[in-house]
CSV table of C-alpha atoms in Angstrom, one decimal:
chain,number,residue,atom,x,y,z
Z,20,MET,CA,38.2,59.7,120.5
Z,21,GLN,CA,37.0,60.0,116.9
Z,22,TYR,CA,34.0,62.2,117.8
Z,23,PRO,CA,35.8,64.6,120.1
Z,24,LEU,CA,38.6,64.9,117.5
Z,25,LYS,CA,36.0,65.6,114.8
Z,26,LEU,CA,34.4,68.2,117.0
Z,27,ALA,CA,37.8,69.9,117.7
Z,28,LEU,CA,38.7,70.0,114.0
Z,29,GLN,CA,35.2,71.3,113.1
Z,30,SER,CA,35.4,74.0,115.7
Z,31,ILE,CA,38.9,75.0,114.5
Z,32,TRP,CA,37.6,75.4,111.0
Z,33,ASN,CA,34.4,77.2,112.1
Z,34,GLU,CA,36.3,79.7,114.1
Z,35,LYS,CA,39.4,79.8,111.9
Z,36,TRP,CA,40.3,83.5,112.5
Z,37,ILE,CA,40.4,83.4,116.2
Z,38,ASN,CA,42.2,80.1,116.1
Z,39,LEU,CA,44.7,81.6,113.7
Z,40,LEU,CA,45.2,84.5,116.1
Z,41,SER,CA,45.8,82.0,118.9
Z,42,ILE,CA,48.3,80.0,116.7
Z,43,LEU,CA,50.2,83.2,115.9
Z,44,THR,CA,50.2,84.4,119.5
Z,45,ILE,CA,51.6,81.1,120.7
Z,46,ALA,CA,54.2,81.1,117.8
Z,47,SER,CA,55.3,84.7,118.7
Z,48,GLY,CA,55.5,83.9,122.4
Z,49,LEU,CA,57.6,80.9,121.7
Z,50,ALA,CA,59.8,82.8,119.3
Z,51,VAL,CA,60.5,85.5,121.9
Z,52,VAL,CA,61.4,82.9,124.6
Z,53,SER,CA,63.5,81.0,122.0
Z,54,LEU,CA,65.3,84.3,121.2
Z,55,VAL,CA,66.1,84.8,124.9
Z,56,ILE,CA,67.3,81.1,125.2
Z,57,PHE,CA,69.3,81.5,122.0
Z,58,VAL,CA,71.1,84.6,123.3
Z,59,MET,CA,71.7,83.0,126.8
Z,60,TYR,CA,72.9,79.8,125.2
Z,61,ASN,CA,75.5,81.7,123.2
Z,62,ILE,CA,76.7,83.8,126.0
Z,63,ASP,CA,77.1,80.7,128.1
Z,64,TYR,CA,78.8,78.8,125.3
Z,65,PHE,CA,81.2,81.8,124.7
Z,66,THR,CA,82.1,82.3,128.4
Z,67,LYS,CA,82.6,78.5,128.9
Z,68,ARG,CA,85.3,78.6,126.2
Z,69,LEU,CA,87.1,81.6,127.6
Z,70,PRO,CA,88.7,79.7,130.6
Z,71,GLU,CA,90.5,77.5,128.0
Z,72,ARG,CA,92.9,80.4,127.5
Z,73,PHE,CA,93.4,80.9,131.2
Z,74,SER,CA,96.6,79.6,132.8
Z,75,VAL,CA,98.7,80.1,136.0
Z,76,MET,CA,102.4,80.6,135.5
Z,77,ILE,CA,104.6,79.3,138.3
Z,78,TYR,CA,108.2,80.6,138.2
Z,79,LEU,CA,110.8,78.6,139.9
Z,80,LYS,CA,113.7,79.9,141.8
Z,81,ASP,CA,117.1,79.8,140.1
Z,82,GLY,CA,119.1,76.8,141.2
Z,83,THR,CA,116.0,74.6,141.9
Z,84,SER,CA,117.2,71.1,141.6
Z,85,GLU,CA,115.6,68.5,139.3
Z,86,SER,CA,114.2,66.6,142.3
Z,87,GLU,CA,112.7,69.7,143.8
Z,88,THR,CA,111.1,70.5,140.5
Z,89,GLY,CA,109.7,67.0,140.4
Z,90,THR,CA,108.2,67.5,143.9
Z,91,ILE,CA,106.6,70.8,142.8
Z,92,ILE,CA,105.2,69.1,139.7
Z,93,SER,CA,103.7,66.2,141.6
Z,94,GLU,CA,102.3,68.6,144.2
Z,95,ILE,CA,100.6,70.5,141.4
Z,96,ARG,CA,99.2,67.3,139.9
Z,97,LYS,CA,97.7,66.4,143.2
Z,98,ASN,CA,95.3,69.3,142.9
Z,99,ARG,CA,92.0,68.0,141.4
Z,100,ASN,CA,91.2,71.3,139.7
Z,101,VAL,CA,94.3,71.1,137.5
Z,102,GLU,CA,93.7,69.7,134.1
Z,103,LYS,CA,97.3,69.8,132.7
Z,104,LEU,CA,100.6,71.4,133.2
Z,105,LYS,CA,103.7,72.1,131.1
Z,106,TYR,CA,107.2,72.5,132.4
Z,107,ILE,CA,109.2,75.2,130.6
Z,108,SER,CA,113.0,75.0,131.3
Z,109,LYS,CA,115.2,78.1,131.3
Z,110,ALA,CA,116.5,77.2,127.8
Z,111,GLU,CA,113.0,76.7,126.4
Z,112,ALA,CA,111.9,80.0,127.9
Z,113,LEU,CA,114.8,81.7,126.2
Z,114,ASN,CA,114.1,80.0,122.8
Z,115,GLU,CA,110.5,81.0,123.1
Z,116,LEU,CA,111.4,84.6,123.8
Z,117,ARG,CA,113.8,84.6,120.9
Z,118,SER,CA,111.2,83.4,118.5
Z,119,THR,CA,108.8,86.0,119.8
Z,120,MET,CA,111.3,88.8,119.4
Z,121,LYS,CA,112.5,87.6,115.9
Z,122,ASN,CA,114.5,90.5,114.5
Z,123,SER,CA,115.2,92.1,117.8
Z,124,ASP,CA,116.8,89.1,119.4
Z,125,TYR,CA,120.2,90.9,119.4
Z,126,ILE,CA,119.0,92.6,122.6
Z,127,LEU,CA,119.3,89.2,124.3
Z,128,GLU,CA,123.0,89.0,123.3
Z,129,GLY,CA,123.7,91.7,126.0
Z,130,PHE,CA,122.9,89.2,128.7
Z,131,GLY,CA,125.8,86.9,129.4
Z,132,GLU,CA,123.7,84.3,131.3
Z,133,ASN,CA,120.2,83.2,130.6
Z,134,PRO,CA,118.1,85.6,132.8
Z,135,LEU,CA,114.8,83.7,132.4
Z,136,PRO,CA,113.6,81.4,135.1
Z,137,ALA,CA,112.2,77.9,134.6
Z,138,SER,CA,108.5,77.8,134.9
Z,139,ILE,CA,105.4,75.6,135.0
Z,140,GLU,CA,102.2,76.6,133.1
Z,141,VAL,CA,99.2,75.2,134.8
Z,142,LYS,CA,95.8,74.9,133.1
Z,143,PHE,CA,92.6,74.3,135.0
Z,144,HIS,CA,89.5,72.3,134.1
Z,145,LYS,CA,87.1,74.7,132.4
Z,146,GLU,CA,84.5,74.6,135.1
Z,147,LYS,CA,87.1,74.9,137.9
Z,148,ALA,CA,88.7,78.1,136.6
Z,149,LYS,CA,87.0,80.3,139.2
Z,150,PRO,CA,88.6,83.1,141.1
Z,151,GLU,CA,88.3,81.5,144.5
Z,152,THR,CA,89.6,78.1,143.3
Z,153,VAL,CA,92.6,79.7,141.7
Z,154,LYS,CA,93.3,81.9,144.7
Z,155,LEU,CA,93.3,78.8,147.0
Z,156,PHE,CA,95.6,77.0,144.5
Z,157,VAL,CA,98.1,79.9,144.5
Z,158,GLU,CA,98.1,80.1,148.3
Z,159,GLU,CA,98.9,76.3,148.5
Z,160,MET,CA,101.7,76.7,145.9
Z,161,ASN,CA,103.3,79.6,147.7
Z,162,LYS,CA,104.0,77.3,150.6
Z,163,ILE,CA,106.1,75.0,148.5
Z,164,LYS,CA,109.9,75.4,148.5
Z,165,GLY,CA,111.5,76.4,145.2
Z,166,ILE,CA,108.7,78.6,143.9
Z,167,ASP,CA,109.7,82.1,143.2
Z,168,GLU,CA,106.6,83.8,141.9
Z,169,ILE,CA,103.2,82.9,140.7
Z,170,HIS,CA,101.5,85.0,138.0
Z,171,PHE,CA,97.9,84.7,136.7
Z,172,ALA,CA,95.4,87.0,135.0
Z,173,ASP,CA,93.4,87.7,138.1
Z,174,LYS,CA,91.3,90.5,136.4
Z,175,PHE,CA,90.7,88.4,133.3
Z,176,LEU,CA,89.4,85.5,135.4
Z,177,ARG,CA,87.2,87.8,137.6
Z,178,SER,CA,85.7,89.5,134.5
Z,179,ILE,CA,84.9,86.1,132.9
Z,180,HIS,CA,83.3,85.0,136.1
Z,181,SER,CA,81.2,88.2,136.5
Z,182,VAL,CA,80.1,88.1,132.8
Z,183,LYS,CA,79.1,84.5,133.3
Z,184,THR,CA,77.2,84.9,136.6
Z,185,GLY,CA,75.8,88.3,135.4
Z,186,SER,CA,74.5,86.9,132.2
Z,187,GLN,CA,73.1,83.9,134.0
Z,188,THR,CA,71.2,86.1,136.4
Z,189,ILE,CA,70.0,88.5,133.8
Z,190,GLY,CA,69.1,85.6,131.5
Z,191,PHE,CA,67.2,83.9,134.2
Z,192,MET,CA,65.2,87.0,135.1
Z,193,LEU,CA,64.6,87.9,131.4
Z,194,SER,CA,63.5,84.3,130.6
Z,195,ALA,CA,61.2,84.3,133.7
Z,196,ILE,CA,59.6,87.7,132.7
Z,197,MET,CA,59.3,86.7,129.1
Z,198,THR,CA,57.9,83.3,129.8
Z,199,THR,CA,55.4,84.6,132.3
Z,200,GLY,CA,54.3,87.3,129.9
Z,201,MET,CA,54.0,84.8,127.1
Z,202,ILE,CA,52.1,82.3,129.1
Z,203,PHE,CA,49.7,85.1,130.2
Z,204,LEU,CA,49.3,86.3,126.6
Z,205,CYS,CA,48.7,82.8,125.3
Z,206,TYR,CA,46.3,82.1,128.1
Z,207,SER,CA,44.3,85.3,127.4
Z,208,THR,CA,44.0,84.4,123.7
Z,209,VAL,CA,43.0,80.8,124.4
Z,210,LYS,CA,40.6,82.0,127.1
Z,211,MET,CA,39.1,84.4,124.6
Z,212,LEU,CA,38.8,81.4,122.2
Z,213,PHE,CA,36.8,79.4,124.7
Z,214,TYR,CA,35.0,82.1,126.6
Z,215,HIS,CA,32.1,82.4,124.3
Z,216,ARG,CA,31.7,78.6,124.3
Z,217,ARG,CA,30.6,78.6,127.9
Z,218,GLU,CA,27.0,78.5,126.8
Z,219,GLU,CA,27.8,75.4,124.8
Z,220,MET,CA,29.4,73.7,127.8
Z,221,GLU,CA,26.3,74.6,129.9
Z,222,THR,CA,24.0,73.0,127.4
Z,223,LEU,CA,26.2,69.9,127.2
Z,224,LYS,CA,26.0,69.6,131.0
Z,225,LEU,CA,22.2,69.9,131.0
Z,226,LEU,CA,22.0,67.2,128.3
Z,227,GLY,CA,23.9,64.8,130.6
Z,228,ALA,CA,27.4,65.1,129.4
Z,229,THR,CA,30.2,64.1,131.8
Z,230,ARG,CA,33.2,66.4,132.6
Z,231,GLY,CA,35.4,64.3,130.3
Z,232,PHE,CA,33.0,64.5,127.4
Z,233,ILE,CA,32.8,68.3,127.7
Z,234,ARG,CA,36.5,68.8,128.2
Z,235,LEU,CA,38.0,66.5,125.6
Z,236,PRO,CA,37.1,68.4,122.4
Z,237,PHE,CA,38.3,71.6,124.0
Z,238,LEU,CA,41.6,70.1,125.2
Z,239,LEU,CA,42.1,68.6,121.7
Z,240,GLU,CA,41.4,71.9,120.2
Z,241,GLY,CA,43.9,73.6,122.5
Z,242,ALA,CA,46.5,70.9,121.8
Z,243,ILE,CA,46.1,71.2,118.0
Z,244,VAL,CA,46.3,75.0,118.2
Z,245,GLY,CA,49.3,74.8,120.6
Z,246,LEU,CA,51.1,72.3,118.4
Z,247,ALA,CA,50.4,74.4,115.3
Z,248,GLY,CA,51.9,77.4,117.2
Z,249,GLY,CA,55.0,75.4,118.0
Z,250,VAL,CA,55.4,74.3,114.4
Z,251,THR,CA,54.8,77.8,113.0
Z,252,CYS,CA,57.5,79.1,115.4
Z,253,ILE,CA,60.0,76.5,114.0
Z,254,ILE,CA,59.2,77.5,110.5
Z,255,ALA,CA,59.6,81.2,111.3
Z,256,LEU,CA,62.9,80.7,113.2
Z,257,ALA,CA,64.3,78.4,110.5
Z,258,THR,CA,63.4,80.8,107.8
Z,259,PHE,CA,65.0,83.6,109.9
Z,260,TYR,CA,68.2,81.5,110.5
Z,261,TYR,CA,68.7,80.4,107.0
Z,262,THR,CA,67.9,83.7,105.3
Z,263,VAL,CA,68.6,86.8,107.4
Z,264,PHE,CA,71.0,85.3,110.0
Z,265,SER,CA,73.2,83.4,107.5
Z,266,LYS,CA,73.6,86.5,105.5
Z,267,LEU,CA,74.5,88.5,108.6
Z,268,VAL,CA,77.2,85.9,109.5
Z,269,SER,CA,78.8,86.1,106.0
Z,270,ALA,CA,78.8,89.9,106.3
Z,271,MET,CA,80.1,89.9,109.9
Z,272,PRO,CA,82.5,86.9,110.5
Z,273,ALA,CA,82.6,87.9,114.2
Z,274,LEU,CA,79.2,86.3,114.5
Z,275,SER,CA,80.5,83.0,113.2
Z,276,PHE,CA,80.9,81.6,116.8
Z,277,VAL,CA,77.2,81.9,117.3
Z,278,VAL,CA,75.5,78.5,117.4
Z,279,PHE,CA,71.9,77.6,117.1
Z,280,PRO,CA,71.0,74.9,119.8
Z,281,PRO,CA,69.1,72.2,117.8
Z,282,ILE,CA,67.4,70.9,120.9
Z,283,MET,CA,65.4,74.2,120.9
Z,284,LEU,CA,63.8,73.1,117.7
Z,285,TYR,CA,62.7,69.8,119.1
Z,286,MET,CA,61.4,71.5,122.2
Z,287,LEU,CA,59.1,74.0,120.4
Z,288,PRO,CA,56.2,71.6,119.4
Z,289,PRO,CA,55.9,70.0,122.8
Z,290,ALA,CA,56.1,73.5,124.4
Z,291,GLY,CA,53.3,74.7,122.1
Z,292,LEU,CA,51.3,71.6,122.9
Z,293,LEU,CA,51.7,72.1,126.6
Z,294,LEU,CA,50.8,75.8,126.3
Z,295,GLY,CA,47.7,75.0,124.3
Z,296,ILE,CA,46.4,72.3,126.7
Z,297,THR,CA,47.2,74.3,129.8
Z,298,GLY,CA,45.5,77.4,128.3
Z,299,ALA,CA,42.4,75.3,127.4
Z,300,LEU,CA,42.3,73.7,130.8
Z,301,ILE,CA,42.5,77.0,132.6
Z,302,ALA,CA,40.0,78.6,130.3
Z,303,ILE,CA,37.5,75.8,130.7
Z,304,GLY,CA,38.0,76.0,134.4
Z,305,ARG,CA,36.3,73.7,136.9
Z,306,ILE,CA,33.1,72.2,135.6
Z,307,ARG,CA,30.5,72.3,138.2
Z,308,PHE,CA,27.1,70.6,137.9
L,29,MET,CA,8.3,58.6,139.0
L,30,ILE,CA,8.8,62.1,140.4
L,31,GLN,CA,8.1,63.0,144.0
L,32,PHE,CA,8.5,66.3,145.9
L,33,LEU,CA,8.4,66.1,149.7
L,34,ASN,CA,8.1,69.4,151.5
L,35,VAL,CA,10.5,71.1,149.1
L,36,SER,CA,11.4,74.8,149.5
L,37,LYS,CA,13.8,76.8,147.4
L,38,THR,CA,14.9,80.4,147.9
L,39,TYR,CA,17.1,82.6,145.7
L,40,ASP,CA,18.9,85.0,148.0
L,41,THR,CA,15.9,86.5,149.8
L,42,ASN,CA,13.2,85.6,147.2
L,43,LEU,CA,11.2,82.6,148.0
L,44,ALA,CA,10.8,80.6,144.7
L,45,LEU,CA,9.1,77.5,146.0
L,46,ARG,CA,7.4,76.9,149.4
L,47,ASP,CA,6.7,73.5,150.9
L,48,ILE,CA,5.9,71.7,147.7
L,49,ASN,CA,4.5,68.2,147.9
L,50,LEU,CA,3.9,66.6,144.6
L,51,SER,CA,3.8,63.1,143.1
L,52,ILE,CA,3.8,62.3,139.4
L,53,GLU,CA,3.3,58.7,138.4
L,54,LYS,CA,5.1,56.8,135.6
L,55,GLY,CA,3.5,57.5,132.2
L,56,ASP,CA,1.6,60.5,133.4
L,57,MET,CA,1.3,63.7,131.4
L,58,VAL,CA,1.0,66.6,133.8
L,59,PHE,CA,0.7,70.3,133.2
L,60,LEU,CA,2.2,72.9,135.6
L,61,THR,CA,0.6,76.2,135.2
L,62,GLY,CA,0.6,79.6,136.8
L,63,PRO,CA,1.7,83.2,136.0
L,64,SER,CA,5.3,84.2,135.3
L,65,GLY,CA,7.4,84.0,138.5
L,66,ALA,CA,5.1,81.4,140.1
L,67,GLY,CA,8.1,79.0,140.3
L,68,LYS,CA,7.4,76.7,137.3
L,69,THR,CA,10.9,76.8,135.9
L,70,THR,CA,12.5,76.4,139.3
L,71,LEU,CA,10.4,73.3,139.9
L,72,LEU,CA,11.6,71.8,136.6
L,73,LYS,CA,15.2,72.8,137.4
L,74,LEU,CA,15.0,71.0,140.7
L,75,ILE,CA,14.0,67.8,138.9
L,76,TYR,CA,17.1,67.8,136.6
L,77,ALA,CA,19.3,69.0,139.5
L,78,ALA,CA,20.2,72.4,137.9
L,79,GLU,CA,19.1,73.7,141.3
L,80,LEU,CA,19.2,72.0,144.7
L,81,PRO,CA,16.4,72.4,147.2
L,82,ASP,CA,17.0,74.3,150.4
L,83,SER,CA,14.8,71.8,152.3
L,84,GLY,CA,12.8,68.8,151.5
L,85,LYS,CA,13.5,65.8,149.3
L,86,ILE,CA,13.1,65.2,145.6
L,87,TYR,CA,13.0,61.7,144.1
L,88,VAL,CA,13.3,61.2,140.4
L,89,GLY,CA,13.0,57.5,139.6
L,90,GLU,CA,15.6,55.8,141.7
L,91,TRP,CA,17.5,59.1,142.4
L,92,ASN,CA,17.3,61.4,145.3
L,93,THR,CA,18.4,64.6,143.6
L,94,GLY,CA,19.4,66.4,146.8
L,95,GLY,CA,21.9,63.7,147.7
L,96,LEU,CA,23.6,63.3,144.4
L,97,ASP,CA,27.3,63.8,144.0
L,98,SER,CA,28.5,65.7,141.0
L,99,ASP,CA,29.5,62.5,139.1
L,100,SER,CA,25.9,61.1,139.4
L,101,ILE,CA,24.2,64.3,138.0
L,102,PRO,CA,25.0,63.5,134.4
L,103,LEU,CA,23.6,60.0,134.9
L,104,LEU,CA,20.3,61.4,136.3
L,105,ARG,CA,20.1,63.9,133.4
L,106,ARG,CA,20.4,61.1,130.9
L,107,ASN,CA,17.0,59.8,132.1
L,108,ILE,CA,15.4,63.1,131.4
L,109,GLY,CA,14.7,64.9,128.1
L,110,ILE,CA,14.4,68.6,128.4
L,111,VAL,CA,12.7,71.1,126.2
L,112,PHE,CA,14.2,74.4,127.3
L,113,GLN,CA,12.3,77.6,127.1
L,114,ASP,CA,15.3,79.3,125.4
L,115,PHE,CA,15.9,76.2,123.1
L,116,ARG,CA,19.6,75.9,123.9
L,117,LEU,CA,20.5,74.8,120.4
L,118,LEU,CA,24.2,75.0,119.5
L,119,LEU,CA,24.6,77.7,116.9
L,120,ASN,CA,27.7,76.1,115.3
L,121,ARG,CA,26.1,72.7,114.7
L,122,ASN,CA,23.4,71.8,112.2
L,123,VAL,CA,20.0,70.2,113.1
L,124,PHE,CA,21.4,66.7,112.8
L,125,ASP,CA,24.3,67.3,115.1
L,126,ASN,CA,22.2,69.2,117.7
L,127,VAL,CA,19.8,66.2,117.9
L,128,ALA,CA,22.6,63.7,117.8
L,129,LEU,CA,24.3,65.4,120.8
L,130,ALA,CA,21.8,63.8,123.2
L,131,LEU,CA,22.9,60.4,122.0
L,132,ARG,CA,26.5,61.2,121.9
L,133,VAL,CA,26.6,62.3,125.5
L,134,ARG,CA,25.1,59.0,126.3
L,135,LYS,CA,27.9,57.3,124.4
L,136,VAL,CA,25.5,55.6,121.9
L,137,PRO,CA,27.6,54.0,119.1
L,138,GLU,CA,28.0,56.2,116.1
L,139,ASN,CA,26.5,53.5,113.8
L,140,GLU,CA,23.2,53.8,115.7
L,141,VAL,CA,23.2,57.6,115.9
L,142,LYS,CA,22.1,58.3,112.3
L,143,ALA,CA,19.1,56.0,112.3
L,144,ARG,CA,17.9,57.2,115.7
L,145,VAL,CA,18.3,60.9,114.9
L,146,MET,CA,16.4,60.4,111.6
L,147,ASP,CA,13.6,58.6,113.4
L,148,SER,CA,13.4,61.3,116.0
L,149,LEU,CA,13.3,64.1,113.3
L,150,LYS,CA,10.6,62.1,111.5
L,151,ILE,CA,8.4,62.4,114.6
L,152,VAL,CA,8.7,66.2,114.6
L,153,ASN,CA,8.5,66.3,110.8
L,154,LEU,CA,11.9,67.8,110.2
L,155,ARG,CA,13.8,65.1,108.3
L,156,HIS,CA,14.3,67.5,105.4
L,157,LYS,CA,16.2,70.0,107.7
L,158,THR,CA,19.1,67.9,108.9
L,159,ASP,CA,21.7,70.2,107.4
L,160,SER,CA,20.1,73.5,108.5
L,161,PHE,CA,21.5,75.7,111.2
L,162,GLN,CA,19.5,77.5,113.9
L,163,GLY,CA,19.6,80.8,112.1
L,164,THR,CA,17.7,79.5,109.1
L,165,LEU,CA,14.9,77.9,111.1
L,166,SER,CA,11.6,79.4,112.2
L,167,GLY,CA,10.6,79.5,115.8
L,168,GLY,CA,8.3,76.5,115.4
L,169,GLU,CA,11.0,74.5,113.7
L,170,GLN,CA,13.6,75.4,116.4
L,171,GLN,CA,11.1,74.2,119.0
L,172,ARG,CA,10.6,70.9,117.1
L,173,VAL,CA,14.4,70.4,116.9
L,174,VAL,CA,14.6,70.9,120.7
L,175,ILE,CA,11.8,68.3,121.1
L,176,SER,CA,13.5,65.9,118.8
L,177,ARG,CA,16.7,66.3,120.8
L,178,ALA,CA,14.8,65.7,124.0
L,179,ILE,CA,13.2,62.5,122.9
L,180,VAL,CA,15.9,61.0,120.7
L,181,ALA,CA,17.4,59.0,123.6
L,182,GLU,CA,14.0,57.8,124.7
L,183,PRO,CA,14.2,59.2,128.2
L,184,ALA,CA,11.8,58.0,130.9
L,185,ILE,CA,10.9,61.6,131.7
L,186,LEU,CA,10.3,64.6,129.4
L,187,LEU,CA,10.3,68.1,130.9
L,188,ALA,CA,9.0,71.0,128.8
L,189,ASP,CA,9.3,74.6,129.9
L,190,GLU,CA,6.9,76.9,128.0
L,191,PRO,CA,7.2,74.7,124.9
L,192,THR,CA,4.8,76.8,122.8
L,193,GLY,CA,5.9,80.2,124.3
L,194,ASN,CA,6.1,82.3,121.1
L,195,LEU,CA,4.4,80.0,118.7
L,196,ASP,CA,1.2,80.5,116.8
L,197,ARG,CA,-1.9,78.4,117.6
L,198,ASP,CA,-1.5,75.9,114.8
L,199,THR,CA,2.2,75.3,115.5
L,200,ALA,CA,1.4,75.0,119.2
L,201,ALA,CA,-1.3,72.4,118.4
L,202,GLY,CA,1.2,70.5,116.3
L,203,ILE,CA,3.7,70.4,119.2
L,204,MET,CA,1.1,69.2,121.6
L,205,LYS,CA,0.2,66.4,119.2
L,206,ILE,CA,3.9,65.3,119.3
L,207,PHE,CA,3.8,65.3,123.2
L,208,ARG,CA,0.7,63.2,123.2
L,209,TYR,CA,2.3,60.8,120.8
L,210,ILE,CA,5.5,60.5,123.0
L,211,ASN,CA,3.3,60.2,126.1
L,212,ALA,CA,1.3,57.4,124.5
L,213,LYS,CA,4.6,55.5,124.1
L,214,GLY,CA,5.1,55.6,127.9
L,215,THR,CA,7.2,58.7,128.6
L,216,THR,CA,6.3,60.6,131.7
L,217,ILE,CA,5.8,64.3,130.7
L,218,LEU,CA,5.7,67.4,132.8
L,219,ILE,CA,4.9,70.6,130.8
L,220,ALA,CA,5.2,74.0,132.4
L,221,THR,CA,3.0,76.5,130.6
L,222,HIS,CA,0.8,79.6,131.2
L,223,ASN,CA,-1.1,78.8,128.0
L,224,ARG,CA,-4.5,77.4,129.1
L,225,GLU,CA,-5.3,76.3,125.6
L,226,LEU,CA,-2.7,73.6,125.8
L,227,PHE,CA,-4.3,71.7,128.6
L,228,SER,CA,-8.0,72.6,128.3
L,229,ASN,CA,-10.1,69.6,127.3
L,230,THR,CA,-7.1,67.2,127.5
L,231,GLY,CA,-8.4,65.4,130.6
L,232,LYS,CA,-4.8,65.5,132.0
L,233,ARG,CA,-3.7,66.6,135.4
L,234,VAL,CA,-3.1,70.4,135.8
L,235,ILE,CA,-1.3,71.7,138.9
L,236,ARG,CA,-1.6,75.4,139.6
L,237,LEU,CA,1.4,77.2,141.1
L,238,MET,CA,1.1,80.7,142.6
L,239,ALA,CA,4.0,82.6,144.3
L,240,GLY,CA,5.9,79.4,144.9
L,241,SER,CA,3.1,77.4,146.3
L,242,ILE,CA,0.7,74.8,144.8
L,243,THR,CA,-2.7,76.5,145.0
L,244,GLY,CA,-4.8,73.9,143.3
L,245,GLU,CA,-5.1,70.8,141.0
L,246,ALA,CA,-7.6,70.0,138.4
L,247,LYS,CA,-8.2,68.0,135.2
L,248,GLY,CA,-7.7,69.8,132.0
């Protein structure tokens, strides 16, 4: 291992410019893919949090007895998609309305009797708040005696869902295109790096070298270049995040919800390593004697 | 040591060798001569399995080169030292590393490499050039580095393709002296050359090739 490693390091030094070009190409490629993942991660993170605000309001008929209300609540609880519910009595609903109206609550004085119905606010598990799940739930609830009306933000739910699925599809396509392009670019650079060394491989073969002996220094060289590309990418992204991006966030607080997935940083060096080795393997090709 | 039995080789439609029968004994020094295109290089390539015969059999030591799988070819080549017509020195390595390469592919321990390379460079009188690169060496010096690389692992067979091709008389004579020295130590040598001066008055076997066929044999 010592000799192939020495050869790989010697070769990197002897051809430092083309190696530097390869490192920068891999770093840029990884940065582009990281950017796509970063945007995708944040869209996903944002859309996952939106359903927390989504709820279904079930209004009960006036005169629904306590036992009927209890039955309705236990029916709702049976549904696996429901995370929690809150019963709001007629009096609570009126108090809430009063506090919302503050100085205009004299309007309510005109009503002799409390006109507001009792209701139950139902919240779904984040991942279950999908249009079709909610629609099924509403259909089931409508069959239960004592329920007057059911309200929910159908459009809101549908738009969250379409943003989520749309961003996932676009993100997937974009990542696939970017990754393919990047792999091709890295492969071309690494191939260029090794192409003019074919003569050297030929000579090694004629001197009695085995495939492993020929390949190992090249693979090590590819691995070192790839790893250096990954590390360069981390340095570039971290510099960008802590200088440009943190200033942007302080200037535009709306961006404060944006998070930087730390796993991405851990993944960059192995990704670079894999790219370098794969590029070298493809560039060397099959060694025929 | 080397045996050709009815060997023929064709490149596309060009016949390179036709029905060659040849036997070279262990420790022999044999010259292969003939004009350019006679098939000398092809014959050498068949010995180290850079080419395979279309028909016939070639035995090199214990190996039948036509029946070798690709994993055995490196093992065959480790028994053969080759002086290539185009040198095949690695530009990015110095003289020492170029010569050492022949030992390293054979997995000789690193602590033995230095001494053996220096011994080999001493034979070709190039010990003072260990750190030089190909670009700074004369044609004769490059040829001697190639010879040093070919003999450093003490192979049983040495093949030399036009080893004095572009060299002046004195340098060529010096290289022949090295070959005689190596041969005297027991190495079987086959030299392909069109330079008559190399083999005249040597008393060695000279095989004449013409248009892919052996047309005669004599003593030099």
